[in-house]
Short mmCIF file of C-alpha atoms in Angstrom, two decimals:
data_model
loop_
_atom_site.label_atom_id
_atom_site.label_comp_id
_atom_site.label_asym_id
_atom_site.label_seq_id
_atom_site.Cartn_x
_atom_site.Cartn_y
_atom_site.Cartn_z
CA MET R 1 0.00 0.06 -0.04
CA SER R 2 1.34 3.41 -0.76
CA GLU R 3 2.31 5.79 1.87
CA SER R 4 -0.65 6.73 4.40
CA LEU R 5 -2.11 10.13 3.87
CA GLN R 6 -1.13 10.95 7.47
CA HIS R 7 2.56 10.28 6.47
CA VAL R 8 2.19 12.29 3.45
CA VAL R 9 0.78 15.30 5.38
CA GLY R 10 3.52 14.75 7.92
CA GLN R 11 6.17 15.02 5.44
CA ARG R 12 4.84 18.12 3.49
CA LEU R 13 4.39 19.82 6.92
CA ARG R 14 8.02 19.17 7.76
CA ALA R 15 9.33 20.20 4.40
CA HIS R 16 7.31 23.53 4.36
CA ARG R 17 8.59 24.30 7.84
CA GLN R 18 12.20 23.57 6.95
CA ARG R 19 11.76 25.87 3.92
CA LEU R 20 10.84 28.59 6.34
CA GLY R 21 13.73 27.63 8.34
CA LEU R 22 11.80 27.31 11.50
CA SER R 23 11.95 24.94 14.41
CA GLN R 24 8.58 23.03 15.22
CA GLU R 25 8.39 25.25 18.46
CA LYS R 26 8.63 28.48 16.27
CA LEU R 27 6.20 27.26 13.75
CA ALA R 28 3.70 25.96 16.16
CA ASP R 29 3.84 29.43 18.03
CA GLN R 30 3.29 31.15 14.71
CA LEU R 31 0.27 29.03 13.90
CA GLY R 32 -1.11 28.82 17.32
CA TYR R 33 -0.61 25.18 17.80
CA HIS R 34 1.26 23.27 20.70
CA ARG R 35 4.51 22.14 19.75
CA THR R 36 3.67 18.49 20.59
CA TYR R 37 0.53 18.60 18.39
CA LEU R 38 2.85 19.81 15.38
CA GLY R 39 5.37 17.18 16.02
CA SER R 40 2.84 14.44 16.06
CA VAL R 41 1.30 15.61 12.82
CA GLU R 42 4.76 15.71 11.36
CA ARG R 43 5.56 12.11 12.56
CA GLY R 44 2.45 11.11 10.75
CA GLU R 45 0.72 10.15 14.14
CA ARG R 46 -2.33 12.29 13.70
CA ASN R 47 -5.62 11.08 11.88
CA LEU R 48 -6.38 14.68 10.93
CA THR R 49 -10.15 15.38 9.87
CA LEU R 50 -10.80 17.23 6.63
CA VAL R 51 -11.65 20.43 8.69
CA SER R 52 -8.43 20.25 10.68
CA LEU R 53 -6.43 19.77 7.49
CA GLU R 54 -8.31 22.91 5.93
CA GLN R 55 -7.32 24.87 9.01
CA LEU R 56 -3.74 23.80 9.08
CA ALA R 57 -3.28 24.67 5.35
CA GLU R 58 -5.12 28.15 5.77
CA ARG R 59 -2.70 28.93 8.67
CA LEU R 60 0.34 27.97 6.65
CA GLY R 61 -1.22 29.68 3.61
CA VAL R 62 -1.11 26.66 1.27
CA ASP R 63 -3.67 24.74 -0.67
CA PRO R 64 -4.89 21.82 1.43
CA LEU R 65 -4.01 19.69 -1.46
CA ASP R 66 -0.54 20.68 -1.38
CA LEU R 67 -0.24 18.81 1.94
CA LEU R 68 -1.54 15.75 0.53
CA ARG R 69 0.33 15.34 -2.64
CA PRO R 70 3.47 13.06 -2.07
CA MET T 1 -13.34 30.67 0.44
CA SER T 2 -13.05 27.89 -1.99
CA GLU T 3 -15.43 24.86 -1.63
CA SER T 4 -14.69 22.97 1.58
CA LEU T 5 -12.96 19.56 1.14
CA GLN T 6 -16.02 17.87 2.66
CA HIS T 7 -18.17 19.05 -0.32
CA VAL T 8 -15.76 18.18 -2.70
CA VAL T 9 -15.55 14.67 -1.51
CA GLY T 10 -19.41 14.55 -1.59
CA GLN T 11 -19.40 15.66 -5.09
CA ARG T 12 -16.84 13.47 -6.41
CA LEU T 13 -18.24 10.35 -4.58
CA ARG T 14 -21.76 11.31 -6.18
CA ALA T 15 -20.20 11.56 -9.64
CA HIS T 16 -18.20 8.20 -9.23
CA ARG T 17 -21.63 6.57 -8.13
CA GLN T 18 -23.40 8.17 -10.99
CA ARG T 19 -20.84 6.95 -13.44
CA LEU T 20 -21.51 3.46 -12.17
CA GLY T 21 -25.23 4.09 -12.62
CA LEU T 22 -25.85 2.86 -8.89
CA SER T 23 -28.21 4.27 -6.46
CA GLN T 24 -26.83 5.34 -2.93
CA GLU T 25 -28.31 2.07 -1.60
CA LYS T 26 -26.80 -0.18 -4.00
CA LEU T 27 -23.28 1.46 -3.78
CA ALA T 28 -23.62 1.51 0.08
CA ASP T 29 -24.29 -2.37 -0.28
CA GLN T 30 -21.45 -2.84 -2.29
CA LEU T 31 -18.88 -1.05 -0.13
CA GLY T 32 -20.18 -2.16 3.14
CA TYR T 33 -21.45 1.25 4.38
CA HIS T 34 -25.12 2.35 5.50
CA ARG T 35 -26.94 4.09 2.86
CA THR T 36 -27.51 7.15 5.40
CA TYR T 37 -23.80 7.18 5.94
CA LEU T 38 -23.05 7.22 2.21
CA GLY T 39 -25.90 10.01 1.63
CA SER T 40 -24.45 12.32 4.29
CA VAL T 41 -20.89 11.96 2.93
CA GLU T 42 -22.36 12.88 -0.56
CA ARG T 43 -23.93 16.13 1.01
CA GLY T 44 -20.77 17.14 2.29
CA GLU T 45 -22.03 16.85 5.89
CA ARG T 46 -19.29 14.28 7.12
CA ASN T 47 -15.91 15.64 8.57
CA LEU T 48 -14.23 12.72 7.47
CA THR T 49 -10.86 11.78 8.85
CA LEU T 50 -7.74 10.93 6.57
CA VAL T 51 -8.05 7.16 7.45
CA SER T 52 -11.87 7.06 6.62
CA LEU T 53 -11.20 8.73 3.32
CA GLU T 54 -8.53 6.43 2.46
CA GLN T 55 -10.87 3.59 3.33
CA LEU T 56 -13.59 4.92 1.03
CA ALA T 57 -11.18 5.29 -1.86
CA GLU T 58 -9.84 2.02 -1.29
CA ARG T 59 -13.45 0.50 -1.30
CA LEU T 60 -14.24 2.42 -4.46
CA GLY T 61 -10.97 1.31 -6.20
CA VAL T 62 -9.73 4.97 -6.65
CA ASP T 63 -6.75 7.07 -5.26
CA PRO T 64 -7.68 9.08 -2.26
CA LEU T 65 -6.72 12.25 -4.15
CA ASP T 66 -9.16 11.73 -6.78
CA LEU T 67 -11.90 12.35 -4.08
CA LEU T 68 -10.32 15.60 -3.15
CA ARG T 69 -9.57 17.41 -6.51
CA PRO T 70 -12.59 19.53 -7.41
#
């Protein structure tokens, strides 16, 4: 089975954060999330809902689909 | 704001079902879902998780991203 969507979202989020040169803590602060939440999303441990995915994308300023494409 | 992902998934599911020429009841039967669940997904009323979206796509035999692209 191809990579799970959870892991794809985690990798895309991490890549985006690293492009910004931010730590998890800094990005979490900026986005209004707790650092541990953001860390768990990056590790693919969070079974996000469509609404929470949209919220994350909106706060990052990206299209939700950008977080889903491997 | 663009269409919510919930509504996009609903429209894509409905389009797929109609291509198959199936009623909600028939498709729900085939996929092992209750008809009312499938109906609510089609109407964009369900805040699906990534895992349930993957399950729906797998049962439909499509890529999850196919259910997310408007």
